[in-house]
Every structure is written in C-alpha cells, then in structure tokens.
Short mmCIF file of C-alpha atoms in Angstrom, two decimals:
data_model
loop_
_atom_site.label_atom_id
_atom_site.label_comp_id
_atom_site.label_asym_id
_atom_site.label_seq_id
_atom_site.Cartn_x
_atom_site.Cartn_y
_atom_site.Cartn_z
CA MET A 139 44.40 -41.15 14.84
CA MET A 140 46.59 -38.05 15.06
CA ARG A 141 45.22 -36.90 11.71
CA LEU A 142 41.65 -37.22 12.99
CA ILE A 143 42.55 -35.24 16.12
CA SER A 144 44.13 -32.51 13.96
CA ILE A 145 41.01 -32.28 11.81
CA LEU A 146 38.81 -31.99 14.93
CA ILE A 147 41.05 -29.29 16.38
CA LEU A 148 40.94 -27.31 13.14
CA ALA A 149 37.16 -27.68 12.94
CA CYS A 150 36.74 -26.46 16.52
CA ALA A 151 39.09 -23.55 15.90
CA SER A 152 37.15 -22.57 12.78
CA PHE A 153 33.93 -22.65 14.78
CA LEU A 154 35.36 -20.67 17.69
CA PHE A 155 36.96 -17.99 15.54
CA ALA A 156 34.29 -17.76 12.85
CA GLU A 157 33.18 -14.22 12.15
CA PRO A 158 29.82 -13.51 13.77
CA LYS A 159 27.01 -12.78 11.35
CA LEU A 160 25.35 -9.40 11.26
CA SER A 161 21.92 -9.32 12.86
CA VAL A 162 19.70 -7.04 10.80
CA ALA A 163 16.17 -6.03 11.78
CA VAL A 164 13.52 -4.98 9.26
CA THR A 165 9.83 -4.35 9.66
CA LEU A 166 8.41 -6.32 6.75
CA ALA A 167 9.07 -9.51 4.80
CA PRO A 168 9.80 -7.74 1.46
CA TYR A 169 12.65 -5.87 3.15
CA ALA A 170 13.92 -9.16 4.60
CA LYS A 171 13.98 -10.52 1.05
CA ILE A 172 16.07 -7.57 -0.16
CA VAL A 173 18.51 -7.87 2.76
CA GLN A 174 18.97 -11.58 2.17
CA GLU A 175 19.53 -10.98 -1.55
CA ILE A 176 22.30 -8.46 -0.79
CA ALA A 177 23.84 -9.96 2.36
CA GLY A 178 23.68 -13.62 1.38
CA GLU A 179 25.01 -15.77 4.23
CA ASN A 180 26.63 -12.83 6.01
CA ALA A 181 23.54 -11.72 7.90
CA ASP A 182 20.64 -13.07 9.90
CA VAL A 183 17.45 -11.10 9.37
CA VAL A 184 14.88 -10.34 12.06
CA THR A 185 11.46 -9.61 10.52
CA LEU A 186 9.30 -7.70 12.96
CA VAL A 187 5.84 -8.08 11.36
CA PRO A 188 4.84 -11.76 10.93
CA PRO A 189 3.42 -13.13 7.64
CA ASN A 190 -0.22 -12.26 6.84
CA ALA A 191 -0.40 -9.77 9.72
CA ASN A 192 -2.03 -6.42 9.03
CA PRO A 193 0.76 -3.87 9.68
CA HIS A 194 -1.80 -1.22 10.57
CA LEU A 195 -3.03 -3.36 13.48
CA PHE A 196 0.28 -4.99 14.40
CA GLU A 197 1.45 -5.25 18.00
CA PRO A 198 4.94 -6.71 18.57
CA LYS A 199 5.03 -9.87 20.67
CA PRO A 200 7.62 -10.56 23.40
CA ASN A 201 9.63 -12.96 21.21
CA THR A 202 9.80 -10.29 18.48
CA LEU A 203 11.13 -7.74 20.94
CA ARG A 204 13.68 -10.25 22.24
CA ALA A 205 14.95 -10.85 18.71
CA PHE A 206 15.15 -7.11 18.08
CA SER A 207 17.13 -6.60 21.29
CA LYS A 208 19.99 -8.65 19.80
CA ALA A 209 20.10 -6.93 16.40
CA SER A 210 22.95 -4.59 15.47
CA LEU A 211 21.28 -2.81 12.54
CA TYR A 212 17.72 -1.61 12.03
CA LEU A 213 16.81 -0.80 8.42
CA SER A 214 13.89 1.61 8.60
CA ASP A 215 11.87 2.93 5.68
CA GLY A 216 10.99 6.12 7.57
CA SER A 217 7.24 5.74 6.97
CA GLY A 218 4.60 6.66 9.52
CA LEU A 219 4.10 3.03 10.49
CA ASP A 220 7.81 2.54 11.04
CA LYS A 221 8.04 5.68 13.16
CA ALA A 222 5.06 4.56 15.22
CA TRP A 223 6.76 1.28 16.10
CA ARG A 224 10.24 2.71 16.67
CA PRO A 225 9.88 3.86 20.32
CA ARG A 226 8.69 0.40 21.33
CA PHE A 227 11.60 -1.30 19.57
CA LEU A 228 14.24 1.13 20.78
CA GLY A 229 13.01 0.56 24.30
CA VAL A 230 14.65 -2.88 24.18
CA ASN A 231 17.69 -1.93 22.08
CA LYS A 232 18.80 1.68 22.54
CA ASN A 233 22.21 1.18 20.94
CA ILE A 234 21.07 -0.31 17.65
CA ARG A 235 22.22 1.50 14.51
CA ILE A 236 19.29 2.88 12.48
CA VAL A 237 19.63 3.45 8.73
CA ASP A 238 16.97 4.94 6.46
CA ILE A 239 16.60 2.74 3.37
CA SER A 240 14.14 5.07 1.62
CA GLN A 241 16.72 7.65 0.54
CA GLY A 242 16.00 8.75 -3.02
CA VAL A 243 12.42 7.44 -2.94
CA SER A 244 9.78 9.86 -4.20
CA TRP A 245 7.08 9.48 -1.55
CA MET A 246 3.34 9.50 -2.12
CA ASN A 247 0.58 10.23 0.34
CA GLU A 248 -1.43 7.15 1.32
CA GLU A 249 -4.52 7.66 -0.75
CA ALA A 250 -6.43 5.85 -3.43
CA HIS A 251 -7.04 7.35 -6.85
CA GLU A 252 -10.67 8.06 -7.66
CA HIS A 253 -11.98 6.92 -4.28
CA VAL A 254 -12.30 8.31 -0.77
CA HIS A 255 -9.44 7.09 1.38
CA GLU A 256 -8.19 9.95 3.54
CA HIS A 257 -5.32 9.61 5.99
CA GLY A 258 -4.23 13.23 6.07
CA GLU A 259 -0.59 13.54 5.08
CA GLU A 260 0.39 9.98 6.04
CA LEU A 261 2.96 8.56 3.64
CA ASP A 262 2.15 5.47 1.61
CA PRO A 263 4.62 2.89 3.01
CA HIS A 264 4.36 0.35 0.14
CA ILE A 265 7.50 1.55 -1.66
CA TRP A 266 8.88 -1.94 -2.46
CA ASN A 267 5.93 -2.71 -4.74
CA SER A 268 7.49 -0.96 -7.73
CA PRO A 269 10.61 -2.41 -9.38
CA ARG A 270 12.09 1.09 -9.67
CA MET A 271 11.64 1.82 -5.99
CA ALA A 272 12.87 -1.65 -5.01
CA ILE A 273 16.15 -0.97 -6.83
CA LEU A 274 16.63 2.22 -4.79
CA ILE A 275 15.88 0.37 -1.55
CA ALA A 276 18.37 -2.37 -2.44
CA SER A 277 21.07 0.20 -3.15
CA ASN A 278 20.48 1.81 0.25
CA VAL A 279 20.56 -1.60 1.95
CA CYS A 280 23.87 -2.36 0.26
CA SER A 281 25.37 0.95 1.42
CA ALA A 282 24.27 0.25 5.00
CA LEU A 283 25.80 -3.23 4.98
CA VAL A 284 29.07 -2.01 3.44
CA GLU A 285 29.37 0.71 6.08
CA LEU A 286 28.83 -1.76 8.90
CA ASP A 287 30.79 -4.64 7.40
CA GLY A 288 33.40 -3.39 4.94
CA LEU A 289 35.13 -6.77 4.94
CA HIS A 290 32.36 -8.19 2.74
CA ALA A 291 31.80 -5.05 0.68
CA GLY A 292 32.67 -6.85 -2.56
CA VAL A 293 30.10 -9.56 -1.88
CA TYR A 294 27.40 -7.03 -1.11
CA ARG A 295 28.08 -4.97 -4.23
CA THR A 296 28.17 -8.04 -6.46
CA ASN A 297 24.87 -9.27 -5.03
CA LEU A 298 23.36 -5.80 -5.48
CA GLU A 299 24.36 -5.82 -9.14
CA LYS A 300 22.67 -9.20 -9.68
CA PHE A 301 19.52 -8.20 -7.83
CA SER A 302 19.29 -4.83 -9.60
CA LYS A 303 19.67 -6.52 -12.97
CA ARG A 304 16.74 -8.80 -12.17
CA LEU A 305 14.60 -5.87 -11.07
CA SER A 306 15.64 -3.83 -14.10
CA ASP A 307 14.48 -6.66 -16.34
CA LEU A 308 11.17 -6.65 -14.46
CA ASP A 309 10.97 -2.87 -14.93
CA VAL A 310 11.34 -3.34 -18.69
CA LYS A 311 8.63 -6.00 -18.63
CA PHE A 312 6.24 -3.68 -16.76
CA THR A 313 7.02 -0.77 -19.07
CA GLU A 314 6.36 -2.80 -22.21
CA ALA A 315 3.24 -4.47 -20.82
CA THR A 316 1.63 -1.25 -19.60
CA LYS A 317 2.46 0.62 -22.81
CA ALA A 318 0.49 -2.03 -24.66
CA LEU A 319 -2.62 -1.30 -22.58
CA SER A 320 -5.27 1.04 -23.93
CA GLU A 321 -6.34 3.92 -21.68
CA ASP A 322 -9.55 2.13 -20.73
CA ARG A 323 -7.64 -0.92 -19.46
CA ARG A 324 -5.24 0.83 -17.09
CA THR A 325 -7.43 0.81 -13.96
CA PHE A 326 -7.39 -1.89 -11.29
CA ILE A 327 -9.07 -2.32 -7.90
CA MET A 328 -7.65 -3.50 -4.57
CA PHE A 329 -9.18 -3.62 -1.12
CA HIS A 330 -6.25 -1.76 0.46
CA PRO A 331 -4.26 0.48 -1.93
CA SER A 332 -0.88 -1.27 -1.80
CA TYR A 333 0.31 -0.66 -5.35
CA GLY A 334 0.25 3.12 -5.60
CA TYR A 335 3.92 3.43 -6.50
CA LEU A 336 3.52 0.77 -9.17
CA ALA A 337 0.53 2.63 -10.60
CA ARG A 338 2.40 5.94 -10.57
CA ASP A 339 5.60 4.57 -12.14
CA TYR A 340 3.86 2.71 -14.98
CA GLY A 341 0.87 4.87 -15.82
CA LEU A 342 -1.81 2.77 -14.16
CA LYS A 343 -4.73 3.83 -11.95
CA GLN A 344 -5.45 2.22 -8.57
CA ILE A 345 -8.87 2.29 -6.90
CA ALA A 346 -9.35 1.25 -3.27
CA VAL A 347 -12.34 -0.66 -1.96
CA GLU A 348 -11.83 0.27 1.69
CA VAL A 349 -13.02 3.57 3.13
CA HIS A 350 -10.98 4.95 6.04
CA GLY A 351 -9.47 1.49 6.51
CA LYS A 352 -12.88 -0.21 6.77
CA GLU A 353 -15.22 -2.12 4.50
CA PRO A 354 -17.37 0.18 2.35
CA LYS A 355 -20.97 0.91 3.21
CA PRO A 356 -23.72 0.37 0.58
CA ARG A 357 -23.46 4.00 -0.54
CA ASP A 358 -19.69 3.63 -1.01
CA MET A 359 -20.17 0.39 -2.94
CA GLN A 360 -22.59 2.09 -5.33
CA LYS A 361 -20.03 4.79 -6.02
CA LEU A 362 -17.31 2.18 -6.47
CA VAL A 363 -19.42 0.18 -8.92
CA HIS A 364 -20.05 3.34 -10.95
CA ILE A 365 -16.32 4.17 -11.08
CA ALA A 366 -15.38 0.59 -11.96
CA LYS A 367 -17.86 0.46 -14.83
CA GLU A 368 -16.79 3.89 -16.06
CA HIS A 369 -13.17 2.72 -16.24
CA GLN A 370 -14.12 -0.75 -17.54
CA VAL A 371 -12.26 -2.47 -14.70
CA LYS A 372 -11.72 -6.15 -15.41
CA THR A 373 -9.43 -7.11 -12.50
CA VAL A 374 -10.05 -6.92 -8.76
CA PHE A 375 -7.21 -7.93 -6.45
CA VAL A 376 -7.79 -9.50 -3.04
CA GLN A 377 -5.13 -9.53 -0.30
CA PRO A 378 -4.77 -12.12 2.50
CA GLN A 379 -4.51 -9.40 5.15
CA PHE A 380 -8.07 -8.21 4.52
CA SER A 381 -11.62 -9.52 4.16
CA ARG A 382 -12.70 -10.83 0.74
CA ARG A 383 -16.40 -10.09 1.23
CA ALA A 384 -16.60 -6.61 -0.30
CA VAL A 385 -14.23 -7.51 -3.14
CA GLU A 386 -16.24 -10.61 -4.07
CA SER A 387 -19.47 -8.64 -4.02
CA LEU A 388 -17.94 -5.95 -6.22
CA SER A 389 -16.49 -8.43 -8.72
CA ARG A 390 -19.90 -10.04 -9.21
CA GLU A 391 -21.50 -6.65 -9.75
CA ILE A 392 -19.02 -5.50 -12.40
CA GLN A 393 -18.23 -8.99 -13.78
CA ALA A 394 -14.51 -8.68 -13.06
CA LYS A 395 -11.98 -11.41 -12.34
CA ILE A 396 -10.64 -11.81 -8.78
CA VAL A 397 -6.89 -12.30 -8.45
CA SER A 398 -5.28 -13.16 -5.11
CA ILE A 399 -2.09 -11.22 -4.46
CA ASP A 400 0.04 -10.54 -1.40
CA PRO A 401 1.74 -7.11 -1.37
CA LEU A 402 3.52 -8.03 1.87
CA ALA A 403 4.93 -11.34 0.65
CA PHE A 404 8.59 -12.23 1.19
CA ASP A 405 8.89 -13.07 -2.50
CA PHE A 406 7.44 -9.76 -3.64
CA GLU A 407 9.05 -10.22 -7.05
CA LYS A 408 6.83 -13.24 -7.68
CA GLU A 409 3.77 -11.19 -6.66
CA LEU A 410 4.77 -8.40 -9.05
CA GLN A 411 5.05 -10.96 -11.84
CA LYS A 412 1.58 -12.21 -10.94
CA PHE A 413 0.28 -8.64 -10.96
CA ILE A 414 1.50 -7.75 -14.44
CA SER A 415 0.30 -11.10 -15.82
CA ALA A 416 -3.19 -10.43 -14.42
CA ILE A 417 -3.31 -6.88 -15.81
CA SER A 418 -2.09 -8.00 -19.22
CA GLU A 419 -4.55 -10.89 -19.32
CA SER A 420 -7.48 -8.60 -18.47
CA SER A 421 -6.79 -6.44 -21.52
CA LYS A 422 -7.37 -9.30 -23.96
#
C-alpha cells in the first residue's frame, strides 16, 4: 500500500513540476509541419489558417485568436499576407515574440511566368514549396527554438539534421528528375501559381490559369490554350482551395492530364513527391 502511495505521489509531482511546452504560432500548415519536425514533443503548434482555406480570403475566427493569445512565439515568414494579418493577431497578444523564418530566402514577386497575373511588388509567399527553401526555413525555425528554449537545443539540432537530410535527398531527386526533362517538357500549369520557387530552383516553367486572382475570361483562356500548346504542356494541377472548372476546361482543350495537389498541405513533402512524379510521368 505504501509503495502504491509513493508511486502516486511521484506521478503527481512529475505532473506538477513538468516543464511547460512551448506554444508556437504559425500561419500555415506547412510551417506547422516544420515546427513539429524540429520541436518534436517540446512544443504545441497553433496553426492560424485552417486546412483548405484560401489564405488570400482568410479571416481569423474567435477561437483562432484565443489560441494565438496564449502563444509565446510567432514564426512569421514576413510575406505580405503575414504582415496583413499581424496587426489583428498582435491585438490579442502584444507580448508575443516574433521571429522571421524567411532569413536567407531569395524572394520572388508573386507572378506567373508567361501569363498575366499582376500583383505589383507583392512577394510570392509559397517559399516552403521548394526543398531548398524548406531547408532554410527549418534552419531558421531551429534557431528560434534554441534561442527560446536552450535546454532542448540538442534535440532541436538533431531533429533539424534529420529533417534537412530528408529534404536534401528530395532536392537530389528533383534535380535528377528535372535534368532528365527535355526543354519542351518543363512547363506546367496551375490555377494559382503556388510552385514558383520550385520552378525557379529546378529549371521549370509555371503558368497560372487565374487572372488577377479570378477565373479567366474566354479571351484569357484562348491565350492560355495557345501558350500551353506552344510549350506542349501535358500536366495541369488543380488545388483544393480553388475552383476546378477552368482547369478542367483547359485540360480537355489541350488534352493534358489533371493532377490534384495541395500546396498548403501539412505534409507538403508528400505533395512535392506527388508533383515530381506527375512531371516525370508526363515526359514519357
């Protein structure tokens, strides 16, 4: 009996004096994935934009703001979207530490190659959708966690090494696969241009279906069909955050295969694997 009481006392003491987890806020699910890969069980992650939501139209709900109010660290990518949300979030948590996780990233303007998609000088926020950029983001996340929680620095750095190795292997796979593509098989189409960094880093060409964030008009579709045929496009990607109608119409017109892909998925690595498999398959 005394032994049982001792065990219960020790269990209660362990619970009472357990180190509190870090509460880390990120905007998007891919960043939550990276934080969880690096932090392991040492952090709870608050993801501000829910799955399948269009970040360009996102409005934070009360429960999201409540969760953010309890976070101790906000990992921001510094993009225009992030900056637009920041005043609203800081209104409920003025003392939160903000760290830029895009340090070292070579930014692109948010535009689509070969097609009209003008947003002025707005930065393309989709930096995680290239293995090379994801490695940089992960390194910045690790540095932020180490600075805030030096006690677990060894864990964070070990996890970073494992994650970076996986992404480096994926980088090699992309490099080899894209090198094998002929020049007339390096173009792909997406409704919203979410893979610009991937295209830049691996010598591909991305064409957007949307025009100023909206579905294309008949005149735009005619131009898009002409470009697609000129570049012999064989793959058209459709995203869950946007309508399939224009993409399906285009694929029929140019006889291209439709591939569903989610650039905002938590498991963005899996989506990148799907991407390179689709591109490689289309070249055969």
